[in-house]
Amino acid sequence: MTFLYHGLEARGAVWAEIFAARVPDLPFLRWGQDSVDPAQVRWLAAWNAPAEFIAQFPNLEVLFSVGAGIDQLPLDALPPQVRVVRMVEQGIITGMAEYVAMACLALHRDLPFFITEQRAGRWTYRHTRLAADTRVGVMGLGELGKAALEMLKPLGFPLSGWSRSAHSIEGVECFAGAKGFDAFLAQVGIAVCLLPLTPETRGILCRETFDKMPRGSAVVNAGRGGHLVADDLIVALDSGQLRAAMIDVTVPEPLPEGHPFFSHPAIFLTPHVAAETRHGSAGEVLADNVLRLLAGEPLLGEVDRTRGY
Ligand code: NDP
Ligand code: OXD
């Protein structure tokens, strides 16, 4: 029985050390470096390994995502009995909360506008508002959405959240399900997407959604590129329905040269860096999960494959 890791060499080196210390009896193999007997592989950790790669392990029991999301893995090609586990670790959580706070302050204080004016050599006054005047609405109240809201609280933004099932979070007006979506949108000044990508959430940041937000609102997409309809964003920005957007994830990644997101004055673009899996803290979480597996205990971050997240 072996644990196989497929991914960045530097991360593999850190994880190999953590496993040697925490689970010394379990062989931790690194794809491309160690010799692997495919029949022995029960547990696999990967970011976006292709279906053909995973198919070579007939006895695979658990697939661990190296990241918080799992949509990048070829789940449709995975036998139904294989368990899928996403990464729930503090490095990703803190990184995302920082990114969302940065994005909300930047959009709220009109940074895209002021940067455009600066680059054009213009000293242009525009009235600014305080955080108390801009409601931030977070779509997705999971590990990342909740952490982002906690980071935003001391900044003074009124806060809303939207999720599939009902939640109750102190200081946050919570909405749930398709029924709650319009009421959620109607009052947000900045909408932050931290949803998983599923058939229900694909394309959710679209014209219909933007039109339900107050005119002049802003959008942050740090979920997945598939949540956003890129052409609809451009139309909404050009018409003034949206004031600005901060985009971390796109389709495809990387975006091709010349894509309008690179040059649109109302778009801030970052190359999928909102939150990164931190080698050390993630390795400890993975080792914890392996110890849980060995003890027959529930796993942290196990995905409900029928639900898709
Ligand atoms: P979780 O699984 O912890 O939370 C998902 C949240 O989304 C839950 O609150 C869930 O509702 C809600 N949700 C799911 N489907 C729907 C729906 N149809 N309608 C309304 N709400 C829905 O995920 P995380 O917070 O850990 O991560 C979220 C996503 O962030 C990841 O899947 C990934 O795509 C993205 N990500 C992006 C990164 C980046 O660098 N840009 C880094 C890491 C992650 P409920 O609570 O009711 O179940
Ligand atoms: C993740 C990501 O899902 O980095 O962890 O996008």
Coordinates of C-alpha atoms and ligand atoms in Angstrom, one line a residue:
M1 CA 0.0 0.0 0.0
T2 CA 1.5 3.4 -1.0
F3 CA 0.7 7.1 -1.1
L4 CA 1.6 8.7 -4.4
Y5 CA 2.1 12.4 -4.9
H6 CA 1.9 14.0 -8.4
G7 CA 2.9 17.7 -8.6
L8 CA 5.5 20.4 -7.9
E9 CA 8.8 18.9 -6.9
A10 CA 9.4 21.5 -4.1
R11 CA 6.1 20.6 -2.5
G12 CA 6.8 16.9 -2.8
A13 CA 10.1 17.3 -1.0
V14 CA 8.4 19.1 2.0
W15 CA 5.6 16.5 2.1
A16 CA 8.0 13.6 1.9
E17 CA 9.7 14.9 5.1
I18 CA 6.5 15.5 6.9
F19 CA 5.2 12.0 6.0
A20 CA 8.5 10.4 7.1
A21 CA 8.1 12.1 10.5
R22 CA 4.3 11.7 10.9
V23 CA 3.5 8.4 9.1
P24 CA 6.8 6.6 8.9
D25 CA 5.4 3.2 8.0
L26 CA 3.6 4.4 4.9
P27 CA 5.7 4.6 1.7
F28 CA 5.3 8.2 0.3
L29 CA 6.3 8.1 -3.4
R30 CA 6.8 11.0 -5.7
W31 CA 5.8 10.6 -9.4
G32 CA 8.7 11.1 -11.7
Q33 CA 11.3 10.5 -8.9
D34 CA 10.4 7.2 -7.2
S35 CA 9.7 3.9 -8.8
V36 CA 6.0 3.2 -8.5
D37 CA 4.0 -0.1 -8.7
P38 CA 0.6 1.2 -9.9
A39 CA -1.2 -1.8 -8.3
Q40 CA 0.1 -0.6 -4.8
V41 CA -1.3 2.9 -5.1
R42 CA -4.3 3.4 -2.8
W43 CA -4.0 7.1 -2.1
L44 CA -3.1 9.8 -4.6
A45 CA -2.5 13.5 -4.1
A46 CA -2.6 15.7 -7.2
W47 CA -3.7 19.2 -8.5
N48 CA -4.9 18.4 -12.0
A49 CA -3.7 15.0 -13.0
P50 CA -5.3 13.9 -16.3
A51 CA -7.8 11.0 -16.5
E52 CA -5.3 8.7 -18.3
F53 CA -2.8 9.2 -15.5
I54 CA -5.3 8.3 -12.8
A55 CA -6.7 5.3 -14.8
Q56 CA -3.4 3.5 -14.3
F57 CA -4.1 2.9 -10.6
P58 CA -6.7 0.1 -10.4
N59 CA -6.7 0.0 -6.6
L60 CA -7.1 3.8 -6.0
E61 CA -9.3 4.5 -2.9
V62 CA -8.8 8.2 -2.2
L63 CA -7.9 11.1 -4.4
F64 CA -6.7 14.1 -2.5
S65 CA -6.8 17.5 -4.2
V66 CA -3.7 19.6 -3.6
G67 CA -6.0 22.6 -3.7
A68 CA -9.3 23.7 -2.1
G69 CA -11.1 23.2 -5.3
I70 CA -11.7 19.8 -7.0
D71 CA -13.2 20.8 -10.4
Q72 CA -9.8 20.7 -12.0
L73 CA -9.6 17.0 -11.4
P74 CA -11.2 14.5 -13.9
L75 CA -13.9 13.5 -11.6
D76 CA -16.3 12.2 -14.3
A77 CA -13.7 9.6 -15.2
L78 CA -13.2 8.5 -11.6
P79 CA -14.8 5.2 -10.5
P80 CA -17.7 6.0 -8.1
Q81 CA -16.2 4.3 -5.1
V82 CA -13.1 6.5 -5.1
R83 CA -13.4 9.1 -2.3
V84 CA -12.4 12.7 -3.1
V85 CA -10.9 15.0 -0.6
R86 CA -10.2 18.7 -1.0
M87 CA -7.5 20.7 0.8
V88 CA -8.7 22.6 3.9
E89 CA -5.6 24.3 5.3
Q90 CA -4.9 27.6 6.9
G91 CA -2.4 28.9 4.3
I92 CA -5.2 28.8 1.6
I93 CA -7.8 30.2 4.0
T94 CA -5.6 33.2 5.2
G95 CA -4.4 33.9 1.7
M96 CA -7.9 34.1 0.3
A97 CA -9.1 36.3 3.2
E98 CA -6.2 38.7 2.6
Y99 CA -7.0 38.8 -1.2
V100 CA -10.7 39.5 -0.6
A101 CA -9.9 42.3 1.8
M102 CA -7.4 43.8 -0.6
A103 CA -9.9 43.6 -3.5
C104 CA -12.8 45.1 -1.6
L105 CA -10.8 48.0 -0.4
A106 CA -9.3 48.6 -3.8
L107 CA -12.7 48.5 -5.5
H108 CA -14.5 50.4 -2.8
R109 CA -11.8 53.2 -3.0
D110 CA -12.0 53.2 -6.9
L111 CA -8.3 52.2 -7.4
P112 CA -8.9 51.1 -11.0
F113 CA -10.1 54.7 -11.8
F114 CA -7.3 56.5 -9.9
I115 CA -4.7 54.3 -11.5
T116 CA -6.0 55.0 -15.0
E117 CA -5.9 58.7 -14.2
Q118 CA -2.4 58.5 -12.9
R119 CA -1.2 56.6 -15.9
A120 CA -2.8 59.3 -18.2
G121 CA -1.0 62.0 -16.2
R122 CA -4.2 63.5 -14.9
W123 CA -4.9 64.8 -11.3
T124 CA -8.6 63.9 -11.2
Y125 CA -10.7 64.4 -8.1
R126 CA -13.5 61.9 -7.5
H127 CA -15.6 61.7 -4.3
T128 CA -14.7 58.8 -2.1
R129 CA -16.9 57.0 0.4
L130 CA -16.3 55.1 3.7
A131 CA -16.6 51.3 4.0
A132 CA -19.8 51.8 5.9
D133 CA -21.4 53.0 2.7
T134 CA -20.6 49.8 0.6
R135 CA -22.2 46.5 1.3
V136 CA -20.0 43.5 0.5
G137 CA -21.8 40.3 -0.4
V138 CA -19.9 37.0 -0.4
M139 CA -21.2 34.2 -2.6
G140 CA -20.2 30.9 -0.9
L141 CA -20.1 30.6 2.9
G142 CA -17.6 27.7 3.1
E143 CA -14.1 27.7 4.6
L144 CA -13.0 30.6 2.4
G145 CA -16.2 32.7 2.3
K146 CA -16.5 32.7 6.1
A147 CA -12.8 33.6 6.6
A148 CA -13.1 36.4 4.1
L149 CA -16.1 37.8 5.9
E150 CA -14.2 37.7 9.2
M151 CA -11.3 39.6 7.7
L152 CA -13.8 42.2 6.3
K153 CA -15.6 42.8 9.6
P154 CA -13.1 45.1 11.2
L155 CA -12.9 47.2 8.0
G156 CA -16.4 48.4 8.6
F157 CA -18.2 47.1 5.5
P158 CA -21.8 46.0 6.0
L159 CA -21.8 42.3 5.1
S160 CA -24.0 39.8 3.4
G161 CA -23.5 36.2 2.4
W162 CA -25.2 33.7 0.1
S163 CA -25.0 29.9 0.2
R164 CA -26.9 26.9 -0.9
S165 CA -28.2 26.0 2.6
A166 CA -29.2 28.5 5.3
H167 CA -26.4 29.9 7.5
S168 CA -26.3 32.1 10.5
I169 CA -23.1 34.2 10.9
E170 CA -22.9 37.1 13.5
G171 CA -22.7 40.4 11.8
V172 CA -23.6 39.0 8.3
E173 CA -27.0 39.1 6.6
C174 CA -27.3 35.6 5.2
F175 CA -29.4 34.6 2.2
A176 CA -29.8 31.1 0.8
G177 CA -30.7 29.2 -2.3
A178 CA -32.1 30.4 -5.6
K179 CA -35.0 32.0 -3.7
G180 CA -32.6 34.3 -1.7
F181 CA -30.3 35.2 -4.6
D182 CA -32.2 38.2 -6.0
A183 CA -32.6 39.8 -2.5
F184 CA -28.9 39.2 -1.9
L185 CA -27.9 40.8 -5.2
A186 CA -30.2 43.8 -4.8
Q187 CA -28.3 45.3 -1.9
V188 CA -24.6 44.5 -2.7
G189 CA -22.1 47.1 -3.7
I190 CA -19.3 44.5 -4.2
A191 CA -20.1 40.9 -4.9
V192 CA -17.3 38.4 -4.1
C193 CA -17.5 35.0 -5.7
L194 CA -16.1 32.2 -3.6
L195 CA -18.2 29.4 -4.8
P196 CA -17.1 25.9 -6.0
L197 CA -17.5 25.3 -9.7
T198 CA -20.5 23.0 -10.2
P199 CA -23.2 22.6 -12.8
E200 CA -25.4 24.9 -10.7
T201 CA -22.8 27.7 -10.3
R202 CA -21.2 27.7 -13.7
G203 CA -21.8 31.0 -15.4
I204 CA -23.4 32.5 -12.4
L205 CA -21.6 35.8 -12.9
C206 CA -23.5 36.8 -16.0
R207 CA -25.6 39.6 -17.4
E208 CA -28.7 38.6 -15.5
T209 CA -26.9 38.6 -12.2
F210 CA -25.1 41.9 -12.9
D211 CA -28.5 43.5 -13.9
K212 CA -29.9 42.6 -10.5
M213 CA -27.1 44.4 -8.6
P214 CA -27.4 48.2 -7.9
R215 CA -26.0 50.2 -10.8
G216 CA -22.3 51.0 -10.3
S217 CA -21.5 47.9 -8.2
A218 CA -18.3 45.9 -8.5
V219 CA -17.4 42.2 -8.7
V220 CA -14.6 40.1 -7.4
N221 CA -14.1 36.6 -8.9
A222 CA -11.7 34.4 -6.9
G223 CA -13.7 31.2 -7.3
R224 CA -13.2 29.7 -10.8
G225 CA -13.0 31.2 -14.3
G226 CA -16.1 29.2 -15.2
H227 CA -18.2 31.2 -12.8
L228 CA -17.9 34.3 -15.0
V229 CA -19.3 35.0 -18.5
A230 CA -16.4 37.1 -19.7
D231 CA -18.3 38.9 -22.5
D232 CA -21.1 39.8 -20.1
L233 CA -18.6 41.4 -17.7
I234 CA -17.2 43.6 -20.5
V235 CA -20.7 44.7 -21.5
A236 CA -21.6 45.5 -17.9
L237 CA -18.5 47.5 -17.3
D238 CA -18.8 49.4 -20.6
S239 CA -22.4 50.3 -19.9
G240 CA -21.7 51.4 -16.3
Q241 CA -23.9 48.8 -14.8
L242 CA -20.7 47.6 -13.1
R243 CA -18.0 50.0 -12.0
A244 CA -15.0 47.7 -11.8
A245 CA -14.0 44.1 -11.3
M246 CA -11.1 42.2 -9.8
I247 CA -10.5 38.9 -11.5
D248 CA -8.2 36.1 -10.3
V249 CA -9.4 33.1 -12.2
T250 CA -10.2 32.9 -15.9
V251 CA -11.0 30.6 -18.8
P252 CA -8.5 29.6 -20.1
E253 CA -5.6 30.0 -17.7
P254 CA -3.4 31.6 -18.7
L255 CA -5.4 34.0 -20.8
P256 CA -4.2 34.4 -24.4
E257 CA -2.2 37.5 -25.4
G258 CA -4.5 40.4 -26.3
H259 CA -7.5 39.2 -24.2
P260 CA -9.5 42.3 -23.1
F261 CA -9.1 41.6 -19.4
F262 CA -5.4 42.5 -19.8
S263 CA -6.2 46.1 -20.9
H264 CA -9.7 47.0 -19.7
P265 CA -9.3 50.1 -17.5
A266 CA -11.9 48.8 -15.0
I267 CA -10.4 45.4 -14.6
F268 CA -7.7 44.3 -12.1
L269 CA -6.4 41.0 -13.2
T270 CA -4.3 38.6 -11.1
P271 CA -3.0 35.2 -12.4
H272 CA -4.8 32.8 -10.0
V273 CA -2.8 33.8 -7.0
A274 CA -5.6 34.7 -4.6
A275 CA -4.7 31.8 -2.3
E276 CA -1.9 29.3 -2.7
T277 CA -1.5 25.9 -1.0
R278 CA 1.3 26.4 1.5
H279 CA 3.7 23.4 1.5
G280 CA 4.2 23.1 5.2
S281 CA 0.7 23.7 6.6
A282 CA -0.9 21.7 3.8
G283 CA 1.5 18.8 4.3
E284 CA 0.5 18.6 8.0
V285 CA -3.2 18.6 7.0
L286 CA -2.6 15.8 4.5
A287 CA -0.7 13.8 7.1
D288 CA -3.5 14.3 9.6
N289 CA -6.0 13.1 7.1
V290 CA -3.9 10.0 6.3
L291 CA -3.8 9.2 10.0
R292 CA -7.5 9.6 10.1
L293 CA -7.8 7.2 7.2
L294 CA -5.7 4.6 8.9
A295 CA -7.8 5.0 12.1
G296 CA -11.0 4.7 10.1
E297 CA -12.1 8.2 11.1
P298 CA -14.0 10.8 9.0
L299 CA -11.7 12.9 6.7
L300 CA -11.3 16.7 6.8
G301 CA -12.6 18.1 3.5
E302 CA -14.2 15.0 2.0
V303 CA -16.3 16.0 -1.0
D304 CA -19.9 14.9 -1.5
R305 CA -19.4 13.6 -5.1
T306 CA -23.1 13.8 -5.9
R307 CA -23.2 17.4 -4.8
G308 CA -20.0 18.3 -6.6
Y309 CA -18.2 20.1 -3.7
Ligands
NDP1 P1 -16.5 25.1 0.5 O1 -16.9 23.8 0.0 O2 -16.0 25.1 2.0 O3 -17.7 26.1 0.5 C1 -18.5 26.2 -0.7 C2 -19.6 27.2 -0.4 O4 -20.4 27.4 -1.6 C3 -20.7 26.6 0.6 O5 -21.1 27.7 1.5 C4 -21.8 26.2 -0.2 O6 -23.1 26.3 0.4 C5 -21.7 27.2 -1.4 N1 -22.4 26.7 -2.6 C6 -22.1 25.6 -3.3 N2 -23.0 25.5 -4.3 C7 -23.9 26.5 -4.2 C8 -25.0 26.9 -4.9 N3 -25.5 26.2 -6.0 N4 -25.7 28.0 -4.6 C9 -25.2 28.7 -3.5 N5 -24.2 28.4 -2.7 C10 -23.5 27.3 -3.1 O7 -15.4 25.7 -0.4 P2 -14.2 26.7 -0.1 O8 -14.7 27.9 0.6 O9 -13.1 25.9 0.6 O10 -13.7 27.0 -1.5 C11 -14.5 27.7 -2.5 C12 -13.9 27.7 -3.9 O11 -12.8 28.7 -3.9 C13 -13.2 26.4 -4.3 O12 -14.0 25.5 -4.7 C14 -12.3 27.0 -5.4 O13 -13.0 26.9 -6.6 C15 -12.1 28.4 -5.1 N6 -10.6 28.7 -4.7 C16 -9.9 29.6 -5.5 C17 -8.6 29.9 -5.2 C18 -7.9 30.9 -5.9 O14 -6.7 31.1 -5.7 N7 -8.5 31.7 -6.7 C19 -7.9 29.2 -4.1 C20 -8.7 28.2 -3.4 C21 -10.0 28.0 -3.7 P3 -23.5 25.4 1.7 O15 -22.7 26.0 2.8 O16 -24.9 25.6 1.8 O17 -23.0 24.0 1.4
OXD2 C1 -7.4 25.9 -5.1 C2 -6.8 26.9 -6.0 O1 -8.4 25.4 -5.4 O2 -5.6 27.3 -5.8 O3 -6.8 25.7 -4.0 O4 -7.5 27.4 -6.9

